[in-house]
Short mmCIF file of C-alpha atoms in Angstrom, two decimals:
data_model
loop_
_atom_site.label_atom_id
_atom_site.label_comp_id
_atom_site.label_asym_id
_atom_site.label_seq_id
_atom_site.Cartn_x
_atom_site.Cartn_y
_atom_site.Cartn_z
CA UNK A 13 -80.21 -123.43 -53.10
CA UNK A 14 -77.07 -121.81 -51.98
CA UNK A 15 -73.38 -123.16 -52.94
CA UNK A 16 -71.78 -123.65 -50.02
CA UNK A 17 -69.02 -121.04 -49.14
CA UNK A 18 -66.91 -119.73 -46.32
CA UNK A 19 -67.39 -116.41 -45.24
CA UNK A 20 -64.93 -113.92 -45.18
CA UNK A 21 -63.40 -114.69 -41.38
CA UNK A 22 -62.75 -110.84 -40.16
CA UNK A 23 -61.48 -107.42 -41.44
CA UNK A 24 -58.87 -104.95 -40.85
CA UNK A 25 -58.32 -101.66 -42.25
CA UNK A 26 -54.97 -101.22 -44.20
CA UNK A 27 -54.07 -97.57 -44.71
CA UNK A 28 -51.81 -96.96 -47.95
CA UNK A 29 -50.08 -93.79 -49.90
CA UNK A 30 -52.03 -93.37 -53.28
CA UNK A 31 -50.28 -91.50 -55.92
CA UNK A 32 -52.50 -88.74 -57.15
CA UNK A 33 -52.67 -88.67 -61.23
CA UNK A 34 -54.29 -85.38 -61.87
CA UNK A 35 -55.83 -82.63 -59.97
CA UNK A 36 -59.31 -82.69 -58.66
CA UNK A 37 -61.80 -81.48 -61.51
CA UNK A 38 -65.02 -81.78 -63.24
CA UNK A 39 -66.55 -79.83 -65.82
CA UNK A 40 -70.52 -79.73 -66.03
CA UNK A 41 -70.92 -79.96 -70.28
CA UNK A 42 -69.90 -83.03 -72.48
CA UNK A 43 -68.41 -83.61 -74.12
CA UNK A 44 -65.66 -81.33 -71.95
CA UNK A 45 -63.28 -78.32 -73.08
CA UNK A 46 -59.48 -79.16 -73.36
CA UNK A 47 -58.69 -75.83 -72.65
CA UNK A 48 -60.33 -75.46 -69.41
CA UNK A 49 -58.15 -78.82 -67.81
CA UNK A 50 -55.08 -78.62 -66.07
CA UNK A 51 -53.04 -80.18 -67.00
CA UNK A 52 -53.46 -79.78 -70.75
CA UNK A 53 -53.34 -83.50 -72.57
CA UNK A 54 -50.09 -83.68 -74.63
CA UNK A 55 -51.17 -84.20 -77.85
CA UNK A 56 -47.92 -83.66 -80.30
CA UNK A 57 -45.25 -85.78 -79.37
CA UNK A 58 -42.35 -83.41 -80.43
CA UNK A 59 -40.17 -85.96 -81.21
CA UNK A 60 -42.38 -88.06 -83.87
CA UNK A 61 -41.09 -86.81 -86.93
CA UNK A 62 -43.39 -87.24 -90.67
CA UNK A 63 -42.25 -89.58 -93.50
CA UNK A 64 -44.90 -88.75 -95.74
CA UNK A 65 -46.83 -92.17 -95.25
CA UNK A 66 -50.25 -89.95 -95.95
CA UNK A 67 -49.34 -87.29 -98.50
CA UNK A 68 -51.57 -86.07 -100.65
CA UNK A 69 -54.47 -88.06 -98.61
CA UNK A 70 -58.26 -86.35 -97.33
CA UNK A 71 -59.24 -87.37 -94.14
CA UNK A 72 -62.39 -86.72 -92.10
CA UNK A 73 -62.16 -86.85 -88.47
CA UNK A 74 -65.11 -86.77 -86.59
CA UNK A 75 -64.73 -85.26 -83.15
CA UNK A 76 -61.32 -84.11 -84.60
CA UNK A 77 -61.10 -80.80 -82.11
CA UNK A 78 -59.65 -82.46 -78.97
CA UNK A 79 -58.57 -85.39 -77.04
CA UNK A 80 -57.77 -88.51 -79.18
CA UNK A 81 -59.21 -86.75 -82.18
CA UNK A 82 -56.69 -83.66 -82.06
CA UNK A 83 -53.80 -85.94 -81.46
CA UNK A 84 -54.90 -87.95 -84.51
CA UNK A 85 -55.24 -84.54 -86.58
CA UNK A 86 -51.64 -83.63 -85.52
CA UNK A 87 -50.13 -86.66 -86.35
CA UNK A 88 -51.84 -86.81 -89.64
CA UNK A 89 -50.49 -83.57 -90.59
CA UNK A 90 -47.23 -84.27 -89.99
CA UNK A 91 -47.23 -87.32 -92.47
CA UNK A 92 -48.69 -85.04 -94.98
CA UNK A 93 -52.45 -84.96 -94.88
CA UNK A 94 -54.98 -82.43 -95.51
CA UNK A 95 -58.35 -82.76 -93.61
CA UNK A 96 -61.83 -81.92 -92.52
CA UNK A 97 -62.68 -81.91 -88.33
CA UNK A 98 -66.30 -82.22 -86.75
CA UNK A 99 -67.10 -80.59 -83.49
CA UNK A 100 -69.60 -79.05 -81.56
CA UNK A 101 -70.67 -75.76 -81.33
CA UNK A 102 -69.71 -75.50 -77.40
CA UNK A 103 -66.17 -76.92 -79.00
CA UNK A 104 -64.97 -74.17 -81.16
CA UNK A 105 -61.98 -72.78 -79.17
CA UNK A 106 -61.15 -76.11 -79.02
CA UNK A 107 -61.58 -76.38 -82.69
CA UNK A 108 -59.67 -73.40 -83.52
CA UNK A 109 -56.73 -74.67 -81.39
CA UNK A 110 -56.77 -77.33 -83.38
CA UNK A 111 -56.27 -75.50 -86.77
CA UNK A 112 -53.70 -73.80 -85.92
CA UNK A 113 -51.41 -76.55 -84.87
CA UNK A 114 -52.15 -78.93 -87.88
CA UNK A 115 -51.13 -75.35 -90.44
CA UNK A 116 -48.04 -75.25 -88.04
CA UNK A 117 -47.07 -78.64 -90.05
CA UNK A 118 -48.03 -76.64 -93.37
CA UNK A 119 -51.31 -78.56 -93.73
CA UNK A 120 -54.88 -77.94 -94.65
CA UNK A 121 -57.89 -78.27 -92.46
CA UNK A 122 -61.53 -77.63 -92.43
CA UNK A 123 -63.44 -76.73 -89.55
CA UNK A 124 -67.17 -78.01 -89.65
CA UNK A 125 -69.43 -77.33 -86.76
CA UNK A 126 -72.56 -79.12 -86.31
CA UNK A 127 -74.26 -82.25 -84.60
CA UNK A 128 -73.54 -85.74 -85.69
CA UNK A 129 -76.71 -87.41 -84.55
CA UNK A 130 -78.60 -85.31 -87.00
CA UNK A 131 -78.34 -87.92 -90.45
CA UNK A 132 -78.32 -84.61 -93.06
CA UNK A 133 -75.07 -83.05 -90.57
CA UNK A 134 -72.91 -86.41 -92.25
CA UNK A 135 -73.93 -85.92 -95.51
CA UNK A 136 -73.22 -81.97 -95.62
CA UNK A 137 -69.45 -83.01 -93.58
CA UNK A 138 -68.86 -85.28 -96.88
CA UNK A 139 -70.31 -82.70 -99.35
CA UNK A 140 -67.78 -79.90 -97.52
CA UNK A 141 -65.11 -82.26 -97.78
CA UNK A 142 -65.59 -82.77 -101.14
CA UNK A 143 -66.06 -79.25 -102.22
CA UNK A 144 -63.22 -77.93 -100.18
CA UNK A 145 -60.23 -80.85 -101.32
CA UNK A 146 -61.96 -83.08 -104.27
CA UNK A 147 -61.63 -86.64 -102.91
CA UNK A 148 -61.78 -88.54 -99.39
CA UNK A 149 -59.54 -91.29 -98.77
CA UNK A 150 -59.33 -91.58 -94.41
CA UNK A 151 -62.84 -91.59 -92.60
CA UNK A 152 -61.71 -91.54 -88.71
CA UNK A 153 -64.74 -92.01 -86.23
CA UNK A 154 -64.29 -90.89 -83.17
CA UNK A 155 -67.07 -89.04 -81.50
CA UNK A 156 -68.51 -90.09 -78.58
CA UNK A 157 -69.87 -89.59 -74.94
CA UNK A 158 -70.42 -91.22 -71.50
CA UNK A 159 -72.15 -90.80 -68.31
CA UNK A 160 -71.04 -93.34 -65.72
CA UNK A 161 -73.97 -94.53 -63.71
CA UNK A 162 -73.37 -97.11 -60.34
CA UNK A 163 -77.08 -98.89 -61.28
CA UNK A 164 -78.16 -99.52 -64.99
CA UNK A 165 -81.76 -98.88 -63.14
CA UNK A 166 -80.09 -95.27 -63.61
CA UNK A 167 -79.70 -95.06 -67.02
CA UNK A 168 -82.91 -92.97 -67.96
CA UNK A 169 -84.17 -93.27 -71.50
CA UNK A 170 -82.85 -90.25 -72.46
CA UNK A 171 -79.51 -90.97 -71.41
CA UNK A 172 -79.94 -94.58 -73.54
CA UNK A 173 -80.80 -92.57 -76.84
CA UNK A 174 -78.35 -89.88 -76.21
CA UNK A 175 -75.27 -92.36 -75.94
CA UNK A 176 -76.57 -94.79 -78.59
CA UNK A 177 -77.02 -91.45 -81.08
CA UNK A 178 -73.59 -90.34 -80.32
CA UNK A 179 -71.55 -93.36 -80.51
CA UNK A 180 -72.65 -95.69 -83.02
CA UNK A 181 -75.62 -93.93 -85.20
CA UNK A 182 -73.21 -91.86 -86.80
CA UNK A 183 -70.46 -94.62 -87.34
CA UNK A 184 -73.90 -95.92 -90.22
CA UNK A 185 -74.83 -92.08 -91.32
CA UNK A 186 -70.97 -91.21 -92.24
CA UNK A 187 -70.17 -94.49 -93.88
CA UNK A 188 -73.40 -94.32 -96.01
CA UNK A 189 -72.26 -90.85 -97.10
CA UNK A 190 -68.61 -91.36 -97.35
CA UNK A 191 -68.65 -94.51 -98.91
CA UNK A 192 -69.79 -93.82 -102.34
CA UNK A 193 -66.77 -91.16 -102.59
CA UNK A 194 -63.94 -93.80 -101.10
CA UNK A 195 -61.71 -95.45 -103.50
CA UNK A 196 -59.95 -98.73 -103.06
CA UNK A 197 -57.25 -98.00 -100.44
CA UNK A 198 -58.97 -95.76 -98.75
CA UNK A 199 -59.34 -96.48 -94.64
CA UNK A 200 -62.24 -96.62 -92.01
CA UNK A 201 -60.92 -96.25 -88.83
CA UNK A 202 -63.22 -96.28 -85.21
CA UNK A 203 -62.50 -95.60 -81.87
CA UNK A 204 -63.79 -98.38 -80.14
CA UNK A 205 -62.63 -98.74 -76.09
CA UNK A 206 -61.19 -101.36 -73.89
CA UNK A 207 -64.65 -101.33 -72.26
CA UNK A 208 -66.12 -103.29 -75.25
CA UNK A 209 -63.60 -106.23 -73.72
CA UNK A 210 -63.14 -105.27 -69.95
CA UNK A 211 -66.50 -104.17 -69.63
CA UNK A 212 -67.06 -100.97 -67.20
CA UNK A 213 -69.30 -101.16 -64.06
CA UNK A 214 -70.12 -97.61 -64.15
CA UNK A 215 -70.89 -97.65 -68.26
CA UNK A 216 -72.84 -100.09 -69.56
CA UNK A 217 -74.36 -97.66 -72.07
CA UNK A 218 -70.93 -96.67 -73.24
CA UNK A 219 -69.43 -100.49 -73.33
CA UNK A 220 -72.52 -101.34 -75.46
CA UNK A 221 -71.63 -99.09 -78.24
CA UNK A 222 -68.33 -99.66 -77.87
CA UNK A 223 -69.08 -103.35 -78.25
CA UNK A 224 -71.25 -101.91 -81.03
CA UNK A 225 -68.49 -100.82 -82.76
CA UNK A 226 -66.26 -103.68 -82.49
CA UNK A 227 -69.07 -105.26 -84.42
CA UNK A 228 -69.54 -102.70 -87.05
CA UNK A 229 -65.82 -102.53 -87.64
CA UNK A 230 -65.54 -106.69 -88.56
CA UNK A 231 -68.83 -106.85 -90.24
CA UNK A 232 -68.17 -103.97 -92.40
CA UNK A 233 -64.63 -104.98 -93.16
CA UNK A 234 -65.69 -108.25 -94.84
CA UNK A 235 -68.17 -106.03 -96.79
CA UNK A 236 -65.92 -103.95 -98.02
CA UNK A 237 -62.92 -105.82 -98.41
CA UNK A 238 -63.99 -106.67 -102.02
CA UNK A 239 -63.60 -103.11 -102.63
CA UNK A 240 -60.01 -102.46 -101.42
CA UNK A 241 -61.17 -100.86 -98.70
CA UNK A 242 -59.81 -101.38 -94.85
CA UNK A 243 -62.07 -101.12 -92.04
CA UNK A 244 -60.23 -100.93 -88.67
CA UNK A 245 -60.65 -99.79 -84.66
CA UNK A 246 -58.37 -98.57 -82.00
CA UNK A 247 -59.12 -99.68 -78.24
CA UNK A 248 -57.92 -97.74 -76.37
CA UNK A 249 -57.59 -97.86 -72.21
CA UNK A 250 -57.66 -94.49 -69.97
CA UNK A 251 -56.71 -91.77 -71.36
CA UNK A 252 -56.56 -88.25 -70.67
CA UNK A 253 -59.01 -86.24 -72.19
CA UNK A 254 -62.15 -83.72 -72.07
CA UNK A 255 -64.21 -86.79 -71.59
CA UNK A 256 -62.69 -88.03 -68.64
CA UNK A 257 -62.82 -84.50 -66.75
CA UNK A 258 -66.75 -84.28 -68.09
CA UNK A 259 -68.07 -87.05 -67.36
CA UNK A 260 -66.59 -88.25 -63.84
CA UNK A 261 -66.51 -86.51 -60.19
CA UNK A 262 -63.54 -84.68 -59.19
CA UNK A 263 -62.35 -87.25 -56.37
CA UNK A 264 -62.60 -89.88 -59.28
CA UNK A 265 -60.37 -88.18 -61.52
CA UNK A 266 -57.49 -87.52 -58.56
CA UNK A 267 -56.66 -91.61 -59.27
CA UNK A 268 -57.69 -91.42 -62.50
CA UNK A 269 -55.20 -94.33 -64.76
CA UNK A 270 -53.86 -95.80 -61.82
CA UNK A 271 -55.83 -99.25 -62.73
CA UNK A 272 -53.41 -99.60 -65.24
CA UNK A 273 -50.61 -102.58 -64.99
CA UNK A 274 -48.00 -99.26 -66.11
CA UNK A 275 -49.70 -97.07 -62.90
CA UNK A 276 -50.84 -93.94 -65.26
CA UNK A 277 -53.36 -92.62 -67.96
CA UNK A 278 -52.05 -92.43 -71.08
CA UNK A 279 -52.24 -89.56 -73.46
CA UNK A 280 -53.72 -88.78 -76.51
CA UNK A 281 -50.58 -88.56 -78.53
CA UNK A 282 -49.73 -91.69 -77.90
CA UNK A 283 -52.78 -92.91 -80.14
CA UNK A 284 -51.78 -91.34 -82.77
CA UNK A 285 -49.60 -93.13 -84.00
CA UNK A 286 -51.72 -96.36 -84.32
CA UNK A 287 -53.94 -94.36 -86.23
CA UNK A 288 -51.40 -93.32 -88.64
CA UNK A 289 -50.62 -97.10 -89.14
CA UNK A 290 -53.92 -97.80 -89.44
CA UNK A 291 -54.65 -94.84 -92.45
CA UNK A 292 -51.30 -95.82 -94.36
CA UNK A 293 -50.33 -98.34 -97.05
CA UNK A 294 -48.29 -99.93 -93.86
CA UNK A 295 -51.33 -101.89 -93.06
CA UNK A 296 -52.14 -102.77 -96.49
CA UNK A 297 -53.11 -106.24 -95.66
CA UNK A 298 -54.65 -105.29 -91.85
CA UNK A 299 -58.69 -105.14 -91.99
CA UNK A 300 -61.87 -106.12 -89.59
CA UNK A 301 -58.70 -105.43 -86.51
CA UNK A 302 -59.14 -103.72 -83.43
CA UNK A 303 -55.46 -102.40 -81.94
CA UNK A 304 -55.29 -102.00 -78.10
CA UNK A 305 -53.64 -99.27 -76.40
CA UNK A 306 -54.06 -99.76 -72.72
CA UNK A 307 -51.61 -99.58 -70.71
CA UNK A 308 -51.51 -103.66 -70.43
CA UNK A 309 -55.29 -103.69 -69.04
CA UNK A 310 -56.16 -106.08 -72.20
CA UNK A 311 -52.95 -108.23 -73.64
CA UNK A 312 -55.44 -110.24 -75.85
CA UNK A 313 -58.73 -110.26 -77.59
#
């Protein structure tokens, strides 16, 4: 039985300027290189300035050489923290790129190469971080990877158990082995996405762990709140990073951001400082939260 329904009564084409965000560009390995897009994500803000809300503090950062996870490095540094970044081997400029702008602040960081869907890769991160600074206090999750399909009939197994072992498997294998070392006020922090809310036609994989994580983050908050220990997520919207130029076409990323209510991407260093927040005493009494950075695409949860 249908409901009844009028049909649309004609068309017309309408023929509109469209602002283009970023040039054409794709890169064929994921997750992508930041030094191979033009143009480069901004991710120091030059006019965020340190107050020492995380000095003396260890943080991990999983996926720590580029994107969101550089910015979040950066900015960490500059309020005083020392730290440990994961990456892939294909990552490693990107990595070293990295280093050198958190010791521009006069920090610390370790470099760590290896493949976080492999369980005994979390437990030798924690066991480096351990040996190299003595303590852990910040565990920042933020790996992850996507490949937009237009039919979930498209999503091959392999794709499934690739996306699942990125996003979310290791979110359980670094917890397990950081946890034992955390202290009370120490600080989980996930990237989640906007997806998990939004949802995303083209990534139903990726929304599902992103969902995933939304989950993890609560349940694992009320866990651990009996310990003094936060567990928080950041959401955020479109932003531009190696992800973006790795995982969609070129012609997709000429527009990409402009589904935004503010008409643009944003960039990874404007994370960061949500992530700071997140890692210092300033949200002392702020667990089992997701924060939204979107560009107005989400106003509430």
């Amino acid at each position: 039985m249908m409901i009844p329904m009028y049909p649309y009564f004609n068309k017309e084409v309408r023929c509109k300027e469209v602002p283009i965000t970023f040039p054409p560009q794709h890169q064929p390995i994921q997750p992508g290189l930041e030094y191979l897009m033009c143009p480069i994500p901004i991710s120091d803000n030059p006019e965020y300035k340190g107050s020492g809300k995380l000095k003396g503090k260890i943080s991990v950062i999983t996926g720590g050489d580029s994107g969101i996870g550089r910015a979040v490095s950066i900015g960490f540094a500059k309020e005083g923290a020392d730290m440990a970044i994961t990456y892939m081997p294909h990552e490693r400029l990107d990595a070293e790129a990295t280093k050198e702008m958190v010791e521009s602040y006069g920090q610390r960081i370790l470099l760590i190469e290896g493949d976080l869907r492999q369980p005994e890769f979390s437990k030798e991160v924690v066991r480096r971080t351990l040996e190299c600074y003595g303590a852990l206090d910040i565990l920042v999750l933020n790996q992850g990877v996507q490949f937009p399909q237009e039919s979930i009939l498209n999503i091959s197994d392999e794709q499934l158990e690739d996306t699942y072992a990125t996003n979310i498997f290791p979110h359980f294998y670094m917890t397990k082995a950081a946890l034992p070392h955390l202290k009370p006020g120490s600080s989980i922090i996930s990237t989640a996405s906007v997806t998990a809310y939004a949802g995303a036609p083209l990534l139903v994989d990726y929304s599902s762990t992103k969902g995933a994580i939304v989950s993890f983050t609560r349940s694992l908050s009320l866990q651990l709140a009996r310990r003094g220990i936060r567990v928080n997520a950041v959401a955020p919207g479109p932003i531009w990073t190696p992800l973006i130029v790795s995982s969609y076409s070129a012609e997709y990323v000429k527009t990409f951001g402009l589904e935004t209510p503010m008409k643009r991407a944003g960039q990874p260093f404007e994370l960061a400082p949500t992530y700071i927040y997140l890692a210092s005493d300033d949200s002392s009494f702020v667990t089992g939260q997701v924060l939204h950075v979107n560009g107005g695409i989400m106003t509430e949860t």
